[in-house]
Coordinates of C-alpha atoms in Angstrom, one line a residue:
M1 CA -0.1 -0.2 0.0
G2 CA 2.9 2.8 0.9
T3 CA 4.5 2.2 -2.2
A4 CA 2.2 2.6 -5.0
E5 CA 1.3 5.9 -6.5
P6 CA -2.0 6.7 -8.3
A7 CA -2.1 7.7 -11.9
A8 CA -2.3 11.0 -12.7
G9 CA -5.4 13.2 -13.7
S10 CA -7.5 16.2 -14.4
S11 CA -9.1 18.6 -12.2
S12 CA -12.4 17.5 -13.7
H13 CA -12.2 14.2 -12.2
A14 CA -11.1 15.4 -8.7
T15 CA -14.2 17.9 -9.0
A16 CA -16.6 15.0 -10.0
T17 CA -15.5 13.3 -7.0
A18 CA -15.9 15.9 -4.7
V19 CA -19.4 16.8 -5.2
A20 CA -20.4 12.7 -5.2
D21 CA -21.7 12.8 -1.6
P22 CA -25.0 14.6 -1.7
S23 CA -25.4 14.8 2.2
A24 CA -24.9 18.8 2.8
G25 CA -25.0 22.4 1.6
L26 CA -25.2 25.9 1.7
A27 CA -27.9 28.5 1.6
V28 CA -29.2 31.8 1.8
V29 CA -32.4 32.0 3.7
A30 CA -34.3 34.6 5.6
S31 CA -36.6 34.1 8.6
P32 CA -40.6 34.2 7.5
G33 CA -42.3 37.3 8.0
G34 CA -39.0 39.6 7.1
E35 CA -37.5 39.8 10.4
A36 CA -34.3 38.6 11.0
A37 CA -33.8 35.2 12.9
P38 CA -31.2 35.3 15.6
A39 CA -27.6 34.6 14.9
D40 CA -27.2 32.6 18.2
P41 CA -27.9 30.0 19.5
P42 CA -28.8 27.7 16.3
S43 CA -32.6 27.1 16.0
G44 CA -34.2 23.7 15.9
A45 CA -35.0 21.1 18.6
A46 CA -31.9 19.2 18.7
A47 CA -30.1 22.4 19.6
D48 CA -32.3 23.7 22.0
R49 CA -32.4 20.3 24.2
P50 CA -29.2 18.9 26.0
P51 CA -28.1 15.5 24.5
A52 CA -28.9 12.6 26.9
A53 CA -26.2 10.4 28.5
G54 CA -27.3 7.8 26.0
D55 CA -27.1 9.6 23.1
R56 CA -23.4 10.7 23.9
W57 CA -22.1 7.3 24.3
I58 CA -23.9 6.3 21.0
A59 CA -22.3 9.0 19.1
R60 CA -19.1 8.4 20.5
A61 CA -19.4 4.9 19.4
A62 CA -20.4 5.9 15.9
L63 CA -17.7 8.4 15.6
A64 CA -15.4 6.0 16.8
I65 CA -16.2 3.0 14.2
T66 CA -15.8 5.5 11.5
L67 CA -12.7 6.7 12.1
A68 CA -11.5 3.4 13.0
P69 CA -10.3 2.2 9.5
L70 CA -8.3 5.5 9.3
A71 CA -6.6 4.4 12.6
V72 CA -5.8 1.0 11.2
A73 CA -4.7 2.6 8.2
A74 CA -2.2 4.5 10.0
V75 CA -1.0 1.8 12.1
S76 CA -0.4 -0.3 9.3
L77 CA 1.4 2.4 7.8
V78 CA 4.0 2.9 10.6
V79 CA 4.3 -0.9 11.4
K80 CA 4.6 -2.3 7.9
V81 CA 5.9 0.6 5.6
G82 CA 7.7 2.7 8.2
G83 CA 11.0 4.4 6.7
S84 CA 10.8 2.0 3.7
Y85 CA 8.3 4.2 1.5
V86 CA 9.8 6.0 -1.3
P87 CA 7.5 8.4 -2.9
G88 CA 7.8 9.2 -7.0
A89 CA 6.0 11.7 -9.0
D90 CA 3.7 14.3 -7.6
H91 CA 4.2 12.5 -4.1
A92 CA 8.0 13.3 -4.1
W93 CA 7.2 17.0 -5.4
T94 CA 5.1 17.3 -2.3
E95 CA 7.6 15.9 -0.1
L96 CA 10.1 18.4 -1.3
A97 CA 7.9 21.2 -0.6
V98 CA 7.4 19.7 2.8
R99 CA 10.7 19.2 3.7
D100 CA 11.4 23.0 2.7
V101 CA 8.7 24.2 5.5
G102 CA 10.8 25.8 8.0
R103 CA 13.9 26.0 6.0
H104 CA 13.2 27.9 2.9
D105 CA 10.5 30.0 1.1
V106 CA 7.3 27.9 0.4
L107 CA 5.0 30.3 -1.7
T108 CA 2.9 28.3 -4.0
G109 CA 1.3 24.7 -4.2
L110 CA 2.3 21.7 -6.1
Y111 CA 3.9 21.7 -9.3
S112 CA 1.4 21.1 -12.5
K113 CA 2.7 19.8 -15.8
D114 CA 1.3 22.5 -17.6
G115 CA 3.9 25.1 -16.2
W116 CA 2.6 26.4 -13.3
R117 CA 1.9 25.6 -9.6
H118 CA -1.5 25.3 -7.8
P119 CA -2.5 28.7 -6.0
G120 CA -1.1 28.0 -2.6
P121 CA 1.1 26.1 -0.1
L122 CA -1.2 25.6 2.7
S123 CA -1.5 21.8 2.7
F124 CA 2.4 21.7 2.5
Y125 CA 2.1 23.5 6.2
L126 CA -0.8 21.2 7.3
L127 CA 1.5 18.3 6.6
A128 CA 4.6 19.1 7.9
P129 CA 4.1 18.5 11.4
F130 CA 3.5 15.0 10.8
Y131 CA 6.7 14.9 8.8
W132 CA 8.7 16.3 11.4
L133 CA 7.2 13.9 14.0
T134 CA 8.5 10.8 11.9
G135 CA 11.9 12.4 11.6
G136 CA 11.2 13.1 8.2
A137 CA 10.0 10.0 7.1
S138 CA 8.2 9.7 3.8
V139 CA 5.1 7.8 5.6
G140 CA 4.4 11.0 7.7
L141 CA 2.9 12.4 4.9
R142 CA 0.6 9.8 4.7
L143 CA -0.2 10.0 8.0
G144 CA -0.9 13.3 7.6
A145 CA -3.3 13.0 4.9
L146 CA -5.2 10.6 7.6
A147 CA -5.5 13.1 10.2
V148 CA -6.7 15.9 7.8
N149 CA -9.4 13.2 6.8
G150 CA -10.4 12.5 9.9
G151 CA -10.5 15.9 11.0
A152 CA -12.7 16.5 8.6
I153 CA -15.2 13.7 9.1
T154 CA -15.0 14.6 12.8
G155 CA -16.0 18.1 11.9
M156 CA -19.2 17.0 9.7
A157 CA -20.2 14.4 12.3
L158 CA -20.4 17.3 15.3
I159 CA -21.9 19.8 13.1
A160 CA -24.6 17.2 11.7
R161 CA -25.2 16.7 15.6
R162 CA -25.7 20.3 16.3
R163 CA -27.7 21.0 13.7
G164 CA -30.2 17.5 13.5
G165 CA -29.2 16.0 16.7
L166 CA -28.1 12.1 16.9
P167 CA -30.1 10.8 13.5
L168 CA -28.6 13.4 11.7
M169 CA -25.1 12.8 12.9
L170 CA -25.5 9.2 12.3
L171 CA -26.7 9.4 8.6
T172 CA -23.6 11.5 8.1
L173 CA -21.4 8.9 9.6
A174 CA -22.7 6.4 7.5
G175 CA -22.1 8.3 4.6
C176 CA -18.9 9.3 5.6
G177 CA -18.0 5.5 6.3
L178 CA -19.7 4.2 2.7
L179 CA -17.3 6.9 1.0
V180 CA -14.3 5.9 2.7
H181 CA -14.9 2.2 2.2
T182 CA -15.8 2.8 -1.9
L183 CA -12.3 5.4 -2.1
G184 CA -10.2 2.9 0.2
A185 CA -7.3 3.5 2.2
Q186 CA -5.0 4.4 -0.7
V187 CA -6.9 7.6 -1.2
V188 CA -7.8 8.5 2.0
A189 CA -4.1 8.1 3.3
D190 CA -2.7 9.9 0.1
P191 CA -1.7 13.5 0.5
W192 CA -1.7 14.0 -3.3
N193 CA -3.7 17.5 -4.1
L194 CA -6.5 15.4 -6.2
F195 CA -7.2 13.4 -3.4
L196 CA -6.4 15.5 -0.4
P197 CA -9.4 18.2 -0.6
V198 CA -12.3 15.9 -1.0
L199 CA -13.2 15.2 2.9
P200 CA -12.4 18.7 3.4
Y201 CA -14.8 19.8 1.0
G202 CA -17.6 18.1 2.6
L203 CA -16.8 19.9 5.9
L204 CA -16.7 23.5 4.0
I205 CA -20.5 22.4 3.1
F206 CA -21.7 21.8 6.4
L207 CA -19.7 25.1 7.7
T208 CA -21.6 26.8 5.2
W209 CA -24.9 25.5 6.3
S210 CA -24.4 26.2 9.8
L211 CA -23.3 30.2 8.5
A212 CA -26.7 30.2 7.1
C213 CA -28.5 29.0 10.1
G214 CA -26.9 32.3 12.3
E215 CA -23.8 30.7 13.4
R216 CA -21.0 33.4 13.9
W217 CA -18.2 30.8 14.8
A218 CA -18.5 28.9 11.7
L219 CA -17.1 32.2 9.6
P220 CA -13.4 31.8 10.5
V221 CA -13.2 28.0 10.5
A222 CA -15.1 28.2 6.6
V223 CA -12.5 30.6 5.5
F224 CA -9.6 28.4 6.6
V225 CA -11.0 25.2 5.1
A226 CA -12.0 27.0 1.8
T227 CA -8.3 28.4 1.4
L228 CA -7.1 24.9 1.9
L229 CA -9.3 23.9 -0.9
A230 CA -8.6 26.8 -3.3
Q231 CA -4.8 26.6 -2.5
T232 CA -4.2 22.6 -2.8
H233 CA -5.8 22.5 -6.2
V234 CA -7.1 25.2 -8.8
G235 CA -10.0 23.2 -9.9
F236 CA -11.5 23.7 -5.9
V237 CA -11.2 27.5 -6.6
V238 CA -14.9 27.5 -8.1
L239 CA -16.2 24.9 -5.8
A240 CA -14.8 26.3 -2.5
V241 CA -14.7 30.2 -2.7
P242 CA -18.4 31.0 -3.2
L243 CA -19.3 28.6 -0.5
P244 CA -18.0 30.7 2.6
A245 CA -19.1 34.4 0.3
A246 CA -22.7 33.0 0.0
G247 CA -22.6 31.5 3.9
A248 CA -21.2 35.3 5.1
A249 CA -24.3 36.9 3.1
A250 CA -27.0 34.3 4.7
L251 CA -24.9 35.0 8.4
V252 CA -25.6 38.9 7.9
A253 CA -29.4 38.1 6.4
V254 CA -30.3 36.2 9.3
T255 CA -28.3 38.4 12.4
G256 CA -30.4 41.5 11.1
R257 CA -29.3 45.2 11.3
R258 CA -29.8 45.4 15.0
N259 CA -27.5 42.6 15.6
L260 CA -24.4 43.4 12.9
R261 CA -22.4 44.2 15.6
S262 CA -22.3 41.0 16.9
L263 CA -20.7 40.2 14.0
A264 CA -17.6 42.2 14.1
R265 CA -15.3 39.5 16.2
P266 CA -15.8 36.9 13.4
A267 CA -15.5 39.2 10.7
A268 CA -12.2 40.3 11.9
L269 CA -10.8 37.4 12.8
S270 CA -11.7 35.8 9.3
A271 CA -10.1 39.0 7.6
G272 CA -7.1 38.3 9.7
L273 CA -6.9 34.7 8.7
L274 CA -7.0 35.6 5.3
A275 CA -4.1 38.0 5.2
V276 CA -2.3 35.3 7.5
L277 CA -3.1 32.4 4.6
W278 CA -2.8 34.1 1.5
L279 CA 0.6 36.1 2.6
P280 CA 2.7 33.6 0.7
P281 CA 0.8 33.8 -2.6
L282 CA 0.6 37.5 -2.3
V283 CA 4.7 37.8 -1.9
D284 CA 5.1 35.4 -4.5
V285 CA 2.7 38.1 -6.8
A286 CA 4.8 41.2 -5.2
G287 CA 8.3 39.4 -6.2
S288 CA 10.4 40.4 -9.1
G289 CA 9.7 38.5 -12.8
G290 CA 6.6 36.8 -13.3
S291 CA 4.2 35.6 -10.7
N292 CA 2.6 32.2 -10.1
A293 CA -1.0 33.7 -10.2
A294 CA -0.5 35.5 -13.8
D295 CA 0.5 32.0 -15.3
I296 CA -2.3 30.3 -14.0
V297 CA -4.6 33.2 -15.5
R298 CA -2.7 33.0 -18.8
W299 CA -3.0 29.0 -18.9
F300 CA -6.7 29.6 -18.8
Q301 CA -7.4 32.3 -21.0
R302 CA -5.4 29.9 -23.6
Q303 CA -7.4 26.7 -23.2
P304 CA -10.9 27.5 -24.6
D305 CA -10.2 24.0 -26.4
R306 CA -10.4 22.1 -22.9
S307 CA -13.7 23.3 -21.7
H308 CA -16.3 21.1 -21.7
S309 CA -20.1 21.8 -22.1
L310 CA -22.5 22.3 -19.3
L311 CA -24.4 19.2 -20.3
E312 CA -21.2 17.3 -19.7
G313 CA -21.0 19.0 -16.4
W314 CA -24.3 17.7 -15.7
R315 CA -23.5 14.0 -16.5
V316 CA -20.5 13.7 -14.3
I317 CA -22.4 15.2 -11.4
T318 CA -25.8 13.4 -11.8
G319 CA -24.0 10.3 -12.5
Q320 CA -23.5 10.0 -8.6
F321 CA -27.5 9.5 -8.6
A322 CA -27.7 6.3 -10.2
L323 CA -29.8 3.9 -8.9
I324 CA -26.6 2.1 -7.6
P325 CA -24.4 4.9 -7.1
E326 CA -20.4 4.8 -7.6
W327 CA -19.8 6.3 -4.0
L328 CA -22.1 3.5 -2.7
T329 CA -20.2 0.6 -4.3
T330 CA -16.8 0.9 -6.1
K331 CA -15.0 3.7 -7.6
R332 CA -15.1 3.8 -11.6
T333 CA -11.6 3.8 -13.0
P334 CA -11.1 7.2 -14.9
S335 CA -10.0 7.7 -18.5
A336 CA -6.2 7.6 -19.4
A337 CA -6.5 11.2 -19.3
G338 CA -7.8 11.1 -16.0
Q339 CA -11.6 12.4 -16.6
S340 CA -14.7 11.3 -15.1
P341 CA -16.1 7.9 -17.0
F342 CA -19.4 10.0 -16.9
L343 CA -18.2 12.6 -18.9
Y344 CA -20.0 11.5 -22.3
R345 CA -22.1 8.7 -20.8
S346 CA -23.9 8.5 -17.4
P347 CA -26.6 6.3 -15.8
V348 CA -29.8 7.9 -15.7
P349 CA -30.0 9.7 -12.3
V350 CA -32.5 7.9 -10.5
L351 CA -31.9 8.9 -7.0
L352 CA -32.4 12.5 -8.1
V353 CA -36.0 11.8 -7.8
A354 CA -36.0 10.8 -4.2
V355 CA -33.6 13.5 -3.4
A356 CA -36.3 16.1 -5.0
A357 CA -39.0 14.6 -2.9
A358 CA -36.8 14.7 0.2
A359 CA -36.0 18.2 -0.6
L360 CA -39.7 19.1 -1.0
V361 CA -40.4 17.9 2.7
L362 CA -37.6 19.7 4.1
W363 CA -38.6 22.7 2.6
R364 CA -42.4 22.5 4.0
R365 CA -41.8 21.0 7.4
R366 CA -38.3 22.0 8.8
G367 CA -38.3 25.6 8.7
R368 CA -35.4 28.1 7.7
E369 CA -32.8 25.0 8.5
G370 CA -34.8 22.8 6.2
R371 CA -34.8 25.5 3.4
A372 CA -31.1 26.0 4.0
L373 CA -30.2 22.4 3.2
V374 CA -32.5 22.3 0.1
L375 CA -30.9 25.6 -1.2
T376 CA -27.6 24.0 -0.3
L377 CA -27.9 21.2 -2.7
A378 CA -28.9 23.2 -5.7
L379 CA -25.9 25.6 -5.1
V380 CA -23.5 23.0 -4.7
L381 CA -24.8 20.9 -7.8
A382 CA -24.9 24.1 -9.4
L383 CA -21.1 24.9 -8.6
G384 CA -20.4 21.1 -9.6
I385 CA -21.6 21.4 -12.8
V386 CA -20.3 24.5 -13.6
A387 CA -16.6 23.7 -12.4
V388 CA -16.4 20.3 -14.5
A389 CA -17.5 22.7 -17.2
R390 CA -14.6 24.9 -16.9

């Protein structure tokens, strides 16, 4: 397991994988009657009553069971692979960048074969402590990937419990467990910039849903996660950046004019985080000669022939709603170019009918938070289609 390397792929395949799980989302929703809903505490019966002792034990056990495969993978890496793992290709470039953290300036992301680097180095800084703890062993990068994914699953579970109580938490953990099983340890333990953002993207969707429900604490956390995604792979810029932006707009809407001062602290913290996290790319832009950001912009401007249609984007995204969906059974092999097998032909999205029916029930019966979740799914699906198309 430790020595196998995944085949290189395009951002289209990463985009399709990232939006494969339709279990969460974002919305911008005002309260009925035109009055602003309070920003804190969160609404809903789950947030209004303290959890029973039995519920707490069930929640902890369910989380532990879901994270157990990641823990087993970590132990297996240390015991069976240890210092014998030698990365190659993009993984070797990743290790070189992580090794430079604290020694040299690391201002941009992983190198692309198209002559530029991905937007930023935040993933390298996150992986660096695990690399140091293993004494500079390459396996430390894979342990770091497991930790990032474990943190994303934990975050989704805790937010789900806050928003919908124990039932929603269990459903969320079941979805995460199925996806982890389908992807396999080789992907979940992979620090490659096409794989590392997948589960954190799910966390970002939950965070933006919390923002739409008036949770102020979620703003700086969403800013951090969105920055990680956008910097790690350029394909996630379209998928990730709009979510905290729309979530922040929703937060302002539900807070209301009278309580805008309560947003000063999270807004200031978020602005400070943005300044710190984007400082390395900004330093690169301000340096002498051409910048990486300019190279990325020029490349996309010169590649109209590599775009896809919105119909192709629709196929890729809705292919995950087949009667037996990919994320529930087995991950399909992408093409030699790394593109989704659903790009030109996809199964009938039968489950999309069930999702639409569930959305209708949520919209009518679950109040503001239900409508937020419904609009979440619509926005995330739309972003996925646009991202694949471009």
